Every structure is written in C-alpha cells, then in structure tokens.
Coordinates of C-alpha atoms in Angstrom, one line a residue:
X189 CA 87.6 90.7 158.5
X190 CA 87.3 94.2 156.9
X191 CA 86.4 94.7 153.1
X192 CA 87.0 97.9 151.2
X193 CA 84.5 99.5 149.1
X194 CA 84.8 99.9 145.7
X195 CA 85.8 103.7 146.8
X196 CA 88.6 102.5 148.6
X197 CA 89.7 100.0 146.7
X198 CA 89.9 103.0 143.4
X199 CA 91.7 105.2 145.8
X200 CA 93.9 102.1 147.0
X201 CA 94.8 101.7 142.9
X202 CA 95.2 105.2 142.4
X203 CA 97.8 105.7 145.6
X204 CA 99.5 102.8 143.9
X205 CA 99.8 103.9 140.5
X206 CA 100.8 107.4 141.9
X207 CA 103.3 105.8 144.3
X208 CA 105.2 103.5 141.0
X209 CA 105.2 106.3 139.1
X210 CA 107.1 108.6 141.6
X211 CA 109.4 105.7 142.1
X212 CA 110.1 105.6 138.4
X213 CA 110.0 109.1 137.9
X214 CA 112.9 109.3 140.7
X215 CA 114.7 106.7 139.1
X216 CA 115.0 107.9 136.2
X217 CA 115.9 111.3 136.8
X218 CA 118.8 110.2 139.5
X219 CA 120.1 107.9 136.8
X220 CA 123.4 109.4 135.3
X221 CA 123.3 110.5 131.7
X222 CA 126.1 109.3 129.4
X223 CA 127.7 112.5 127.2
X224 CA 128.0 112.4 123.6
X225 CA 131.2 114.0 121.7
X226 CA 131.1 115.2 118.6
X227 CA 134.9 114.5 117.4
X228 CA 134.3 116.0 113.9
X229 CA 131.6 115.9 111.4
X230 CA 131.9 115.9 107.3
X231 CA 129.2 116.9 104.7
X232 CA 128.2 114.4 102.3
X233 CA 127.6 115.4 98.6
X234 CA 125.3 112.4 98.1
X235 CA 123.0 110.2 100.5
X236 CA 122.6 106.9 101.4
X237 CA 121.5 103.9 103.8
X238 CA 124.7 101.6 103.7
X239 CA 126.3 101.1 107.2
X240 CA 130.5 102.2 107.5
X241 CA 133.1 99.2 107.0
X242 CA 136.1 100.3 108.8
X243 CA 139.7 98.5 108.0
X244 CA 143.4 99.4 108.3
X245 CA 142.2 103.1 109.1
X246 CA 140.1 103.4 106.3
X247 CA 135.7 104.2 105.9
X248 CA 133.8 102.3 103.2
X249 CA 130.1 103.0 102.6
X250 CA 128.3 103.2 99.6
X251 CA 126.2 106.6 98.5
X252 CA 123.4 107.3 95.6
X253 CA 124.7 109.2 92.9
X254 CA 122.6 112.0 92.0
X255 CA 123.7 113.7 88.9
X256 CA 121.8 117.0 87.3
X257 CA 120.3 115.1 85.0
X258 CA 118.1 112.9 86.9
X259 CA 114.7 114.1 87.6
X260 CA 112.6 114.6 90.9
X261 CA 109.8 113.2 90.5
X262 CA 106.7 113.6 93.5
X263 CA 109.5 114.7 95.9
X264 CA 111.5 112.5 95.3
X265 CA 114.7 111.5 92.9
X266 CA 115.2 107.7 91.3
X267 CA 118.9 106.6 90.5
X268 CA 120.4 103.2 89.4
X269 CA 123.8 104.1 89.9
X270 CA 126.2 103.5 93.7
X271 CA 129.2 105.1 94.2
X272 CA 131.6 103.5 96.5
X273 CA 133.1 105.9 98.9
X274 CA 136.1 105.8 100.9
X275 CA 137.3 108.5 103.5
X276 CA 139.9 107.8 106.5
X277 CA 139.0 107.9 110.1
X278 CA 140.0 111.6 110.6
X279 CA 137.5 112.2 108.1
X280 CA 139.7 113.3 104.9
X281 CA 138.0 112.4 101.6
X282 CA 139.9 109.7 99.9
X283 CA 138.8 108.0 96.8
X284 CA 134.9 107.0 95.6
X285 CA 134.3 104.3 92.6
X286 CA 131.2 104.1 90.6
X287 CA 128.9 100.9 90.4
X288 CA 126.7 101.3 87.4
X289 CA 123.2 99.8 87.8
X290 CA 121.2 97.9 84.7
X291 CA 117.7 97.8 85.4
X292 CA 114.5 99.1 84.0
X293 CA 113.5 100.6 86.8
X294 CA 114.9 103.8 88.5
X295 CA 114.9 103.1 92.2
X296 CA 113.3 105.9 94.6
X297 CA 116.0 107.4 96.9
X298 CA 115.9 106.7 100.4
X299 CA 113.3 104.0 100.0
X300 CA 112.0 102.2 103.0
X301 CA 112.8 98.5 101.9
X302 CA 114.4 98.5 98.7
X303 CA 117.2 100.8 98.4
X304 CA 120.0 99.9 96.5
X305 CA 122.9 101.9 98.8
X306 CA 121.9 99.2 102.0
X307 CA 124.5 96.8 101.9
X308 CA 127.5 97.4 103.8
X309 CA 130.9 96.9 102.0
X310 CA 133.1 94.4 103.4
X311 CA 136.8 94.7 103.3
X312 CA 140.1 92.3 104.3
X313 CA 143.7 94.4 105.0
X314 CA 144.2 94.8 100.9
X315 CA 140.5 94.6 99.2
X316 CA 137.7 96.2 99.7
X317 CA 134.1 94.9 97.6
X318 CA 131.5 97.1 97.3
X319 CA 128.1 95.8 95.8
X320 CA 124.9 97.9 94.0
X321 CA 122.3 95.5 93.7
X322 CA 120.7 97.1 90.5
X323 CA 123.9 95.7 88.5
X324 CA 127.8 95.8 89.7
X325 CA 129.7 94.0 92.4
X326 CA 133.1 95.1 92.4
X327 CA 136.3 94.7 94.2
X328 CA 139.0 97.5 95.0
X329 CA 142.3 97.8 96.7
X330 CA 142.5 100.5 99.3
X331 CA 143.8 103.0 97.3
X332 CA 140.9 103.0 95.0
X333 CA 142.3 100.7 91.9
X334 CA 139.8 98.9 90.6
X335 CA 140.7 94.9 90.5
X336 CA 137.5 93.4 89.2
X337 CA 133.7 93.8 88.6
X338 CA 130.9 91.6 88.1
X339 CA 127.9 92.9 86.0
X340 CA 124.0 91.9 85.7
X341 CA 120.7 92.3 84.9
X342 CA 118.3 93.2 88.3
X343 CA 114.7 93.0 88.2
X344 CA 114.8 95.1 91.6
X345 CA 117.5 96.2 94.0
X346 CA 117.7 94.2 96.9
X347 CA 117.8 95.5 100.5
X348 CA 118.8 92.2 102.2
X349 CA 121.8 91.4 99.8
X350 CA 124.5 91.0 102.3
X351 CA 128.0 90.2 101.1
X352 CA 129.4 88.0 103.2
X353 CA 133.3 86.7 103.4
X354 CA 134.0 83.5 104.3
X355 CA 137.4 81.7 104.5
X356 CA 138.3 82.2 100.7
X357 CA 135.1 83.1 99.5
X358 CA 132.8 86.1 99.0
X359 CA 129.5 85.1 99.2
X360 CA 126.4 87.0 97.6
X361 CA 122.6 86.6 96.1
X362 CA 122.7 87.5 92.4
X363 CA 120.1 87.3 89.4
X364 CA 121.3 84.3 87.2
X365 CA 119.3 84.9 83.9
X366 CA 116.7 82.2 85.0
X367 CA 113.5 84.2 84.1
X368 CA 109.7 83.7 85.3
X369 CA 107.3 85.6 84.4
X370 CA 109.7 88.6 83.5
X371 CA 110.6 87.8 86.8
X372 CA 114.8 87.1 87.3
X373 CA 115.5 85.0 89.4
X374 CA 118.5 84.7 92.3
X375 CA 120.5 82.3 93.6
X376 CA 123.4 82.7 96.2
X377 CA 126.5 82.6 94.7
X378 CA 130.3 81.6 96.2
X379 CA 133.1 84.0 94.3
X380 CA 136.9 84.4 94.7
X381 CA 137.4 87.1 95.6
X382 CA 140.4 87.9 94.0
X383 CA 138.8 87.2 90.7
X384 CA 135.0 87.3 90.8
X385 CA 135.1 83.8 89.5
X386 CA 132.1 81.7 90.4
X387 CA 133.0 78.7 92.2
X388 CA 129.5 77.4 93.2
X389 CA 125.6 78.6 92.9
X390 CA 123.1 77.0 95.5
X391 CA 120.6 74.4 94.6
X392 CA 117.6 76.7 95.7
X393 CA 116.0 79.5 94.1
X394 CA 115.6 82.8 95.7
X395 CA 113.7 86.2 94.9
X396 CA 115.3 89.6 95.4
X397 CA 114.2 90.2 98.6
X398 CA 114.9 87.4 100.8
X399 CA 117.0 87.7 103.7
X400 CA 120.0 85.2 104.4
X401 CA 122.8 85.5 107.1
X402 CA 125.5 83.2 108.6
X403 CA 124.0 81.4 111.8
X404 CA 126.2 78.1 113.9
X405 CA 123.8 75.1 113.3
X406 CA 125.6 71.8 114.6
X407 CA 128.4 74.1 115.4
X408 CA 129.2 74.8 112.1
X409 CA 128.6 78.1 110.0
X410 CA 126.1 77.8 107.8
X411 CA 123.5 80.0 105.8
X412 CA 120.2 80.6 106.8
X413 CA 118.0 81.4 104.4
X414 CA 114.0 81.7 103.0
X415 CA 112.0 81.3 100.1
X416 CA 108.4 82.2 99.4
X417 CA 106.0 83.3 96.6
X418 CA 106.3 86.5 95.3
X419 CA 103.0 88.2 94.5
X420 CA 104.2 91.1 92.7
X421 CA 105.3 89.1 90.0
X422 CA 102.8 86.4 90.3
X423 CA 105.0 83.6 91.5
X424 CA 102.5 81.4 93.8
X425 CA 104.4 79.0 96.0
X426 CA 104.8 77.8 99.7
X427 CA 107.1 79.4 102.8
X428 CA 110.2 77.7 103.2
X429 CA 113.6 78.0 105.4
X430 CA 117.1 76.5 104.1
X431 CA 120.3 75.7 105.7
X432 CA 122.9 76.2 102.7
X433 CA 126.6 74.8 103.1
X434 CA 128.8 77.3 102.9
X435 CA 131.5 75.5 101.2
X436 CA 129.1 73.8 98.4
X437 CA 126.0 75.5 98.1
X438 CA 123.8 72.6 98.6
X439 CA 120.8 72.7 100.5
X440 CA 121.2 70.6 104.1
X441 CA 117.7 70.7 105.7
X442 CA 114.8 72.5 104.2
X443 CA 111.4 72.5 106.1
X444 CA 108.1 74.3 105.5
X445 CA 106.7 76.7 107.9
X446 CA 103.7 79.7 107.5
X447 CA 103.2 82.3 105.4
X448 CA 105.7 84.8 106.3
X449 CA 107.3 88.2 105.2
X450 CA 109.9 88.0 102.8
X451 CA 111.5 90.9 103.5
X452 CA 112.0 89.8 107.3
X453 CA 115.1 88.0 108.3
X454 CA 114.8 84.6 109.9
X455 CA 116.4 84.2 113.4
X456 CA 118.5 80.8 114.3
X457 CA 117.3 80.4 118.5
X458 CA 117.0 77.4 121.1
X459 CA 116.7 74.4 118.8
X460 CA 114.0 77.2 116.8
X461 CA 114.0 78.7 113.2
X462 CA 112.2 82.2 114.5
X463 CA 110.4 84.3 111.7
X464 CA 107.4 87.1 111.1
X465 CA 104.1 86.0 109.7
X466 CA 102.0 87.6 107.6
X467 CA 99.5 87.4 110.1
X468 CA 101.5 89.6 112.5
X469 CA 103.2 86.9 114.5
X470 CA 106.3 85.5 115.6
X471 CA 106.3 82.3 114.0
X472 CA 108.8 79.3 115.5
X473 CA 109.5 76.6 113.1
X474 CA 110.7 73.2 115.9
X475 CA 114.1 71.3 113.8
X476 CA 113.8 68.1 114.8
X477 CA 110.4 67.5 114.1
X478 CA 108.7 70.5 111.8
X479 CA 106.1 71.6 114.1
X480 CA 105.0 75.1 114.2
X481 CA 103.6 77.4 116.9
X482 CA 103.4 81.1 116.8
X483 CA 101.9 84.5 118.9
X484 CA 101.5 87.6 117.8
X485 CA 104.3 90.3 117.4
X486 CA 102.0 93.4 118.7
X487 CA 100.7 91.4 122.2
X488 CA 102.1 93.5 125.1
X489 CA 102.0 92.2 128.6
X490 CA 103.5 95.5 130.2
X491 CA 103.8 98.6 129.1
X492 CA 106.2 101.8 130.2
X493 CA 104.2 104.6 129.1
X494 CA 105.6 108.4 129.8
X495 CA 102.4 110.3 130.5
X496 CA 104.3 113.8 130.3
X497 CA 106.4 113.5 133.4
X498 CA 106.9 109.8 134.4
X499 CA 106.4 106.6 133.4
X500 CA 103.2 104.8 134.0
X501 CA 103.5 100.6 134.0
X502 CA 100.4 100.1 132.2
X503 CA 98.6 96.6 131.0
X504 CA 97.3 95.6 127.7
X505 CA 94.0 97.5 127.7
X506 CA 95.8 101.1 128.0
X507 CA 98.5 100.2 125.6
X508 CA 96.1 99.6 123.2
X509 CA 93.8 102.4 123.9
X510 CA 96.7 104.9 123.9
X511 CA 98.6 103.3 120.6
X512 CA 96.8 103.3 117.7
X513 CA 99.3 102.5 115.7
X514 CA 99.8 98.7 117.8
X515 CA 98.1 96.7 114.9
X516 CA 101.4 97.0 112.2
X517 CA 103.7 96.7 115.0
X518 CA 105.8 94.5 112.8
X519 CA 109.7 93.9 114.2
X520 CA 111.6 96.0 111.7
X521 CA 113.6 94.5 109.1
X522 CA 117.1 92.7 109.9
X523 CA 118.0 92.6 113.7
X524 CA 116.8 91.2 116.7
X525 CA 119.4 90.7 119.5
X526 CA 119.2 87.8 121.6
X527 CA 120.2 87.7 125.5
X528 CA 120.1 85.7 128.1
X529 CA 116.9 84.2 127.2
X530 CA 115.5 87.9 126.2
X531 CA 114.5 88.8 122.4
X532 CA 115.0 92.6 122.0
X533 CA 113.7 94.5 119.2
X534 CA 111.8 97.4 117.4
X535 CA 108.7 98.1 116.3
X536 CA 108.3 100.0 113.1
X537 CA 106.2 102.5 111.2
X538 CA 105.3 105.6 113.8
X539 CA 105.2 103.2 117.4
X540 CA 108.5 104.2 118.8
X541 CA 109.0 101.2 121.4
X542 CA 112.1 99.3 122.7
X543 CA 110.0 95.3 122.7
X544 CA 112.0 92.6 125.1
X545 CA 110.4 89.2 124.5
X546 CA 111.0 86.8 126.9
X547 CA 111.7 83.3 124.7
X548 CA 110.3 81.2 127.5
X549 CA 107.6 82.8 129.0
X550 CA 106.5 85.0 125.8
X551 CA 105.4 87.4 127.5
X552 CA 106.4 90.8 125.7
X553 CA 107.7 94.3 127.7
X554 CA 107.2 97.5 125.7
X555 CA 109.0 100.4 126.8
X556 CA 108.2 103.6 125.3
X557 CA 111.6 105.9 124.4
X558 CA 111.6 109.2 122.6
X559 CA 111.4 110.0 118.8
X560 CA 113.9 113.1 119.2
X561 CA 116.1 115.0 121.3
X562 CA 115.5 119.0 120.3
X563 CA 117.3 121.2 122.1
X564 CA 117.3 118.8 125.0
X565 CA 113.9 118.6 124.6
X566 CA 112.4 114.9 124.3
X567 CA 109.8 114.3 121.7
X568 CA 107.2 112.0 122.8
X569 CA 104.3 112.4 120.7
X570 CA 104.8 111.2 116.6
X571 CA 103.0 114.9 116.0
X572 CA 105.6 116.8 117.7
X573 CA 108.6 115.3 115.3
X574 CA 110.5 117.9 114.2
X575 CA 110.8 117.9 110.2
X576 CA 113.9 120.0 107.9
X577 CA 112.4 121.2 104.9
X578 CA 113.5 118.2 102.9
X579 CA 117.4 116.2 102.9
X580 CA 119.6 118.4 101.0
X581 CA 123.5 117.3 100.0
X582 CA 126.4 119.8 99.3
X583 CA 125.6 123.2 98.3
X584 CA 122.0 122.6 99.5
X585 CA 120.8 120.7 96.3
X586 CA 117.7 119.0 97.2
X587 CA 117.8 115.2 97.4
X588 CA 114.1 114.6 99.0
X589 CA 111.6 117.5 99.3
X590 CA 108.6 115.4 100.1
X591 CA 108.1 114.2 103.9
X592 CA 105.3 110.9 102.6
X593 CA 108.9 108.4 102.5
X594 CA 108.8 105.9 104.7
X595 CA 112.6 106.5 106.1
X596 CA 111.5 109.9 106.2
X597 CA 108.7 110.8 107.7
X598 CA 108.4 107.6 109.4
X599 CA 112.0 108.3 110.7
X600 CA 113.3 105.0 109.2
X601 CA 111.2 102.8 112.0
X602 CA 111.1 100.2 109.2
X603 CA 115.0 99.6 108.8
X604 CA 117.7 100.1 111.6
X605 CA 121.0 99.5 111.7
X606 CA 122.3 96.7 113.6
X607 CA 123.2 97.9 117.3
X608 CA 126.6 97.7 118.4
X609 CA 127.5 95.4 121.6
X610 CA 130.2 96.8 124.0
X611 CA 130.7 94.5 127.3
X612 CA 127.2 94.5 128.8
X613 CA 126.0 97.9 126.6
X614 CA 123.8 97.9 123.5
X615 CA 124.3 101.1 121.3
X616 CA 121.2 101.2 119.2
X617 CA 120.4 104.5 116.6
X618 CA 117.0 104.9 115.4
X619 CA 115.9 106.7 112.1
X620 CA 115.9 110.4 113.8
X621 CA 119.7 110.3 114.9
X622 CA 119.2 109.4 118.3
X623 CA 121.2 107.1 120.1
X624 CA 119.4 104.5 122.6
X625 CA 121.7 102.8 125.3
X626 CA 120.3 99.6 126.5
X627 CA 122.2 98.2 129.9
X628 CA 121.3 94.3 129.1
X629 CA 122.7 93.4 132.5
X630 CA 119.9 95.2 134.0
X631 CA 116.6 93.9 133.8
X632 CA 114.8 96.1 130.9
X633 CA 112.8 98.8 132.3
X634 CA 113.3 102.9 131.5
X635 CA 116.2 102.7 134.1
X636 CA 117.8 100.7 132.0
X637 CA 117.6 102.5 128.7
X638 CA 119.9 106.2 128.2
X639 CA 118.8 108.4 125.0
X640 CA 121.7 110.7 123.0
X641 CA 121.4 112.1 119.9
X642 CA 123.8 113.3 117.1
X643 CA 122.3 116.4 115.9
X644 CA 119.3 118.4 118.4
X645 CA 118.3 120.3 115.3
X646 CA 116.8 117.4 113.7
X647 CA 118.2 116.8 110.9
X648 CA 120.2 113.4 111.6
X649 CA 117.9 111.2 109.6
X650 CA 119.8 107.5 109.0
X651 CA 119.1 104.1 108.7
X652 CA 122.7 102.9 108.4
X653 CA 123.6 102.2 111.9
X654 CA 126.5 102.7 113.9
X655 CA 130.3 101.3 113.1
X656 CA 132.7 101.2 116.1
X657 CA 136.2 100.9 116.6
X658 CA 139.0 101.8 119.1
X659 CA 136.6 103.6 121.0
X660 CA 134.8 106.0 118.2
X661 CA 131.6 105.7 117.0
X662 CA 131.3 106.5 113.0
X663 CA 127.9 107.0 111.5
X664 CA 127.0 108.2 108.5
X665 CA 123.7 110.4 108.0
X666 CA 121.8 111.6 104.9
X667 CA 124.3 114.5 105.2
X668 CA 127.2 114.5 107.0
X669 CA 129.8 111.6 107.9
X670 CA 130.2 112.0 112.3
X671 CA 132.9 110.7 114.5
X672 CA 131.4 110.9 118.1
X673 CA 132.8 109.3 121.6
X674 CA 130.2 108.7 124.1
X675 CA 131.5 108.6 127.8
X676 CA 129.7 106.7 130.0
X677 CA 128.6 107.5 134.0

C-alpha cells in the first residue's frame, strides 16, 4: 500500500478545490439569467417602508409625511404623522389620507426597527384600513372617503404591528391606557371593521414591539404571539409564547421559553414554537411537554464563498476567518420561509448571505450573493457598496443626508420584505433593490439562486418587499413606485 506525503496530499486538496471551483464557476455561468422589465416607474414625494396592498386594481401603502416645518436633525428627519397613499396599477396617483400620530417622541425616518410607515394596509373589495402606530387606525373606501378612525396615545411606534383580517374582524395591537412606569401598555384587539368598535381585548399583555402572526395549530387559525421584559422601560419579567383565539381573545396555551428578542417573530414548525435568543441562537420551545433546546444562529457547516471569480465551498474555519461580521449574524426581523424540511433566511447587518437550515439535521448552508448590481457589475465586498448622496423625494428635497442608518447604510439587512412564492420560485428583494431568485426545487447552492436588480445606479434602497399580481411585480422604493415583469429562462 502507497501513502502520500504531506506534499502530495496539499497538492491532492489543492487539485480538488481548483477542480470544484471550475465546476461551480461553469455552472454558474451556463446557468440562464432571468430578465427584468421595467413596465413604468413613478416618483414618490415622500418615503417609506410599508409593503403595497393591491385590490380591485387599486395600490395601498403608507408613506412619512415630511412637511417644511419639520427639522433634520444629524442627517436625519423625525415625523409622527402617515399618510395613506393610494395609486392604481398603471401607476396614476389617486387619493392619500392622513393618519395623525400622538406621541412624545418624533420617530427617526427610515429607522431600522421602529418605523412607523411598516405595516402594510389591508384591504377587502370596498375598504381599505390603513394604520400609523404613533396614533390613528383608520378605515377608507376606495375612493378615498374616510369611514372611521381610531385614535391613541403610543409610547413608541411599532414595527411588528400587523393588521390582520379575519372573518368579520380586523385584528390589531394597540396601547390601552394601562401604564407602567410611563410605560403604555398593548393588548391585541378584535374590531369591526365597519365601525372600529371593539368587540374583544386579549387576556395578555403585550409591549410595542412584539411580533404576532396567524399560524394553524390543531388545524385551526390561531395567533401566535410573545411577551418579554422590556429593559428600556425597566419592566423585568420572564420570555413567554401565547396561542390567542382569534374569535375571543383568550389565551389557549402559554409556556415559558429563553430569553429571546422581542423584536423577532416566533415561527410555528414540526410540533416546535421556533424563536431567536438573546444569546444568538435558534431557540425551539417542544408543545407537548415545554422542553427547550437551542444552537446558535451564526454556526455555518458549508459555506459558498465567491473569491473574485468562482465560488469556493469552504468549512467553518474560512467562513469565519473571511467574515468578520459572523458574530451578529442575527436572522433579520419577520420572515423565515419553511420548505421541505429546509429553513431559509437572512442574515442582517453588513453579512449578505442567503442561510438554508436544515430542521432535522441543523446543519446550516451559507451562500454568499451580491450586495448590488452596478452597471452589471456585482458588488461583493460591503466596501464597494455604492452610496447616492443621501434619499431625496420630489424636487430633490432631502429626506436622509447621513449614510450611519441602519436601512441605509446597512442596506436594510435588518428588515426585508416578505418574499413572494410563485410555483417552485422564491422572489426575495434585499435592502439595495436587488432581486434574489431562489429555485426551492433545486437543492440550494449558487446554481440555484438568480440576482436582478431594479435600478443599476444604486439608488433602489427598500425594505418593503415585493407585492405580486397577475404577473407584475409592484415595489415601492424610497423614491419611486416600479411595476416590473421578470421573464424567466
């Protein structure tokens, strides 16, 4: 029997490595590129972060409203007021409504977590209810009349407020005057939505930034939801999950798990309530009997690295020499899609990775994707992102002149919009405008992942996501409204 030398045996792993990465770099360029059309594209006077409810031909969003008067402070400008926008889907301009806000606190534009222009409307054929967290809910026809509005007293705006419709109720987290230490409390309420009238509250207290959503649990829909301590206001208390009726508001099963993020939403999975730790972990909370095992969110077991001109399958010990950055690779707030056993996600702040989790192996795939597209030229590197000179609305009025915001600078890696499923495609924009399309019928490598983007100047900055229907994308940026098509190989 013959043994290499240590010589051969480098020179065997180099051949390797160089063989894998020609077969990737083949791959990938022989893959066929989908197009992107740009139908027609509309300026925006104002900015924003909600996501585009579409109904009966119609485009609902929400938008800041920046008047004269308000000041920019450090680069940036606060507001309290939302105006609710509508335009139809050839992009004519066709009514907006204004949500006044009552807080003491003027909320910084564009913020990374706690902008109050996040929540997506949500509409039926004849209403339409649009909701600014810092003091209005209010409900519309489709021509603009306004039907009703709710008013309160916020401590902060809420990012993960969702309004929710379900059977004859609307469904939101408001402040209901209980205070704590100057601290107002929330509570999910049940409306009519015809009326605004309040039909239940639920039995549990929550804080303005917990995340709730509508999950199936013993096949029927139900809220899940979270409360915790809240340390800026110093409200000590334990981590907990809730399943909430929908129809009553009472709490069905309530169990304790770890420390976790507030901000982050809990996922419903496998028999699993699935949530981030503080201690950078996925944390997964067992139903029937409470127990609790975790690992952490930033473990990577295989890594697609581009090196320049291909990508490199590297292990842990390069990925964590190469990304600096690793250690706050948090899953961003709101989604993570689930897939035949897969969990796929994003990691936030400046780490711009696609992360596929396997849910039974937990073993994590990272695959590295481009910040940008500039003049069909892929940015790689985090110092080669290319900045405008600030966000500027209509007649080029500044509306962010410093580049230190989170959704700025950090090109919104710390909120996406949700992706958009189309037969066995996920359509996924990041903060920079660029559109990722994951084939989930393939197993996940960079064959398997097609990069667009919206503008190649660079100055497509969003965190509201992508709305689709009857074969249009419509995405709203920090400055213009687009309509695209994207025809696929």
């Amino acid at each position: 029997m013959k043994y290499r030398t240590n010589s051969q045996q480098n020179n065997l792993m180099k051949m390797l490595t160089a063989l894998l990465s020609m077969i990737f770099s083949v791959a990938h360029s022989q893959e066929a590129s989908a197009e992107l059309v740009t139908e027609w594209k509309k300026p925006l006077n104002d900015p924003g972060q909600s996501n585009i409810c579409i109904k009966n031909g119609l485009l609902f969003f929400t938008s800041h409203n920046i008047e004269e008067t308000d000041k920019m402070k450090g680069g940036f400008f606060n507001t309290v007021d939302v105006k609710g926008i509508c335009y139809d889907i050839e992009g004519n301009f066709k009514w907006e409504v204004l949500l006044k806000g009552e807080t003491a606190d003027r909320m910084r534009v564009l913020s990374e977590s706690l902008d109050h222009t996040s929540m997506i409307p949500v509409a039926t054929d004849k209403h339409v209810w649009f909701l600014n967290p810092l003091g209005e809910l209010t409900c519309c026809t489709h021509d603009g009349t306004k039907v009703w509005s709710k008013n309160f007293s916020a401590s902060r705006s809420a990012a993960n407020t969702p309004v929710i419709l379900y059977k004859d109720l609307l469904i939101v987290s408001l402040p209901t005057g209980e205070v704590e230490n100057d601290y107002k409390h929330y509570r999910l309420h049940a409306l009519n939505p015809g009326s605004g009238e309040i039909i239940w509250r639920s039995d549990k207290l929550l804080n303005h930034g917990t995340g709730y959503k509508m999950v199936s649990f013993k096949e029927q829909p139900t809220l899940l939801t979270s409360t915790s301590g809240n340390g800026h206001y110093g409200i000590e208390g334990d981590s907990y999950f809730q399943f909430i009726h929908m129809d009553t508001g009472e709490t069905t099963l309530s169990m304790k798990t770890g420390p976790f993020v507030s901000n982050k939403f809990y996922n419903l999975y496998n028999g699993h309530v699935m949530g981030v730790g503080r201690d950078r972990t996925f944390q997964y909370t067992n139903l029937n009997d409470g127990s609790i095992f975790s690992h952490p969110v930033n473990k990577c077991d295989e890594f697609f690295q581009w090196d320049g001109s291909a990508y490199q399958l590297v292990g842990e010990k390069s990925f964590r020499e190469d990304n600096v950055n690793t250690d706050r690779a948090f899953p961003i707030n709101g989604y993570i899609h689930f897939d035949k056993g897969r969990a796929i996600y994003w990691g936030n702040t400046k780490f711009n990775a696609l992360t596929i989790l396997d849910m039974k192996t937990k073993k994590q795939k990272w695959i590295e994707v481009p910040y940008q597209i500039i003049n069909n030229r892929k940015i790689w590197n985090f110092e080669d992102i290319v900045f405008t000179e600030g966000v500027y609305g209509i007649n080029k009025k500044p509306l962010l002149t410093k580049k230190g915001s989170h959704s700025y600078q950090g090109l919104g890696w710390n909120r996406f919009g949700d992706p958009v499923l189309i037969k066995n495609k996920l359509f996924w924009i990041t903060g920079s405008g660029v559109i990722h399309i994951i084939d989930i019928e393939k197993e996940l490598s960079p064959q398997s992942v097609q990069t667009l983007t919206i503008d190649p100047v660079g100055e497509a900055w969003t965190t509201g996501g992508m709305a689709y229907h009857d074969g249009y994308f419509y995405i709203r940026t920090q400055k213009d409204l687009h309509k695209i098509s994207i025809n696929l190989p």
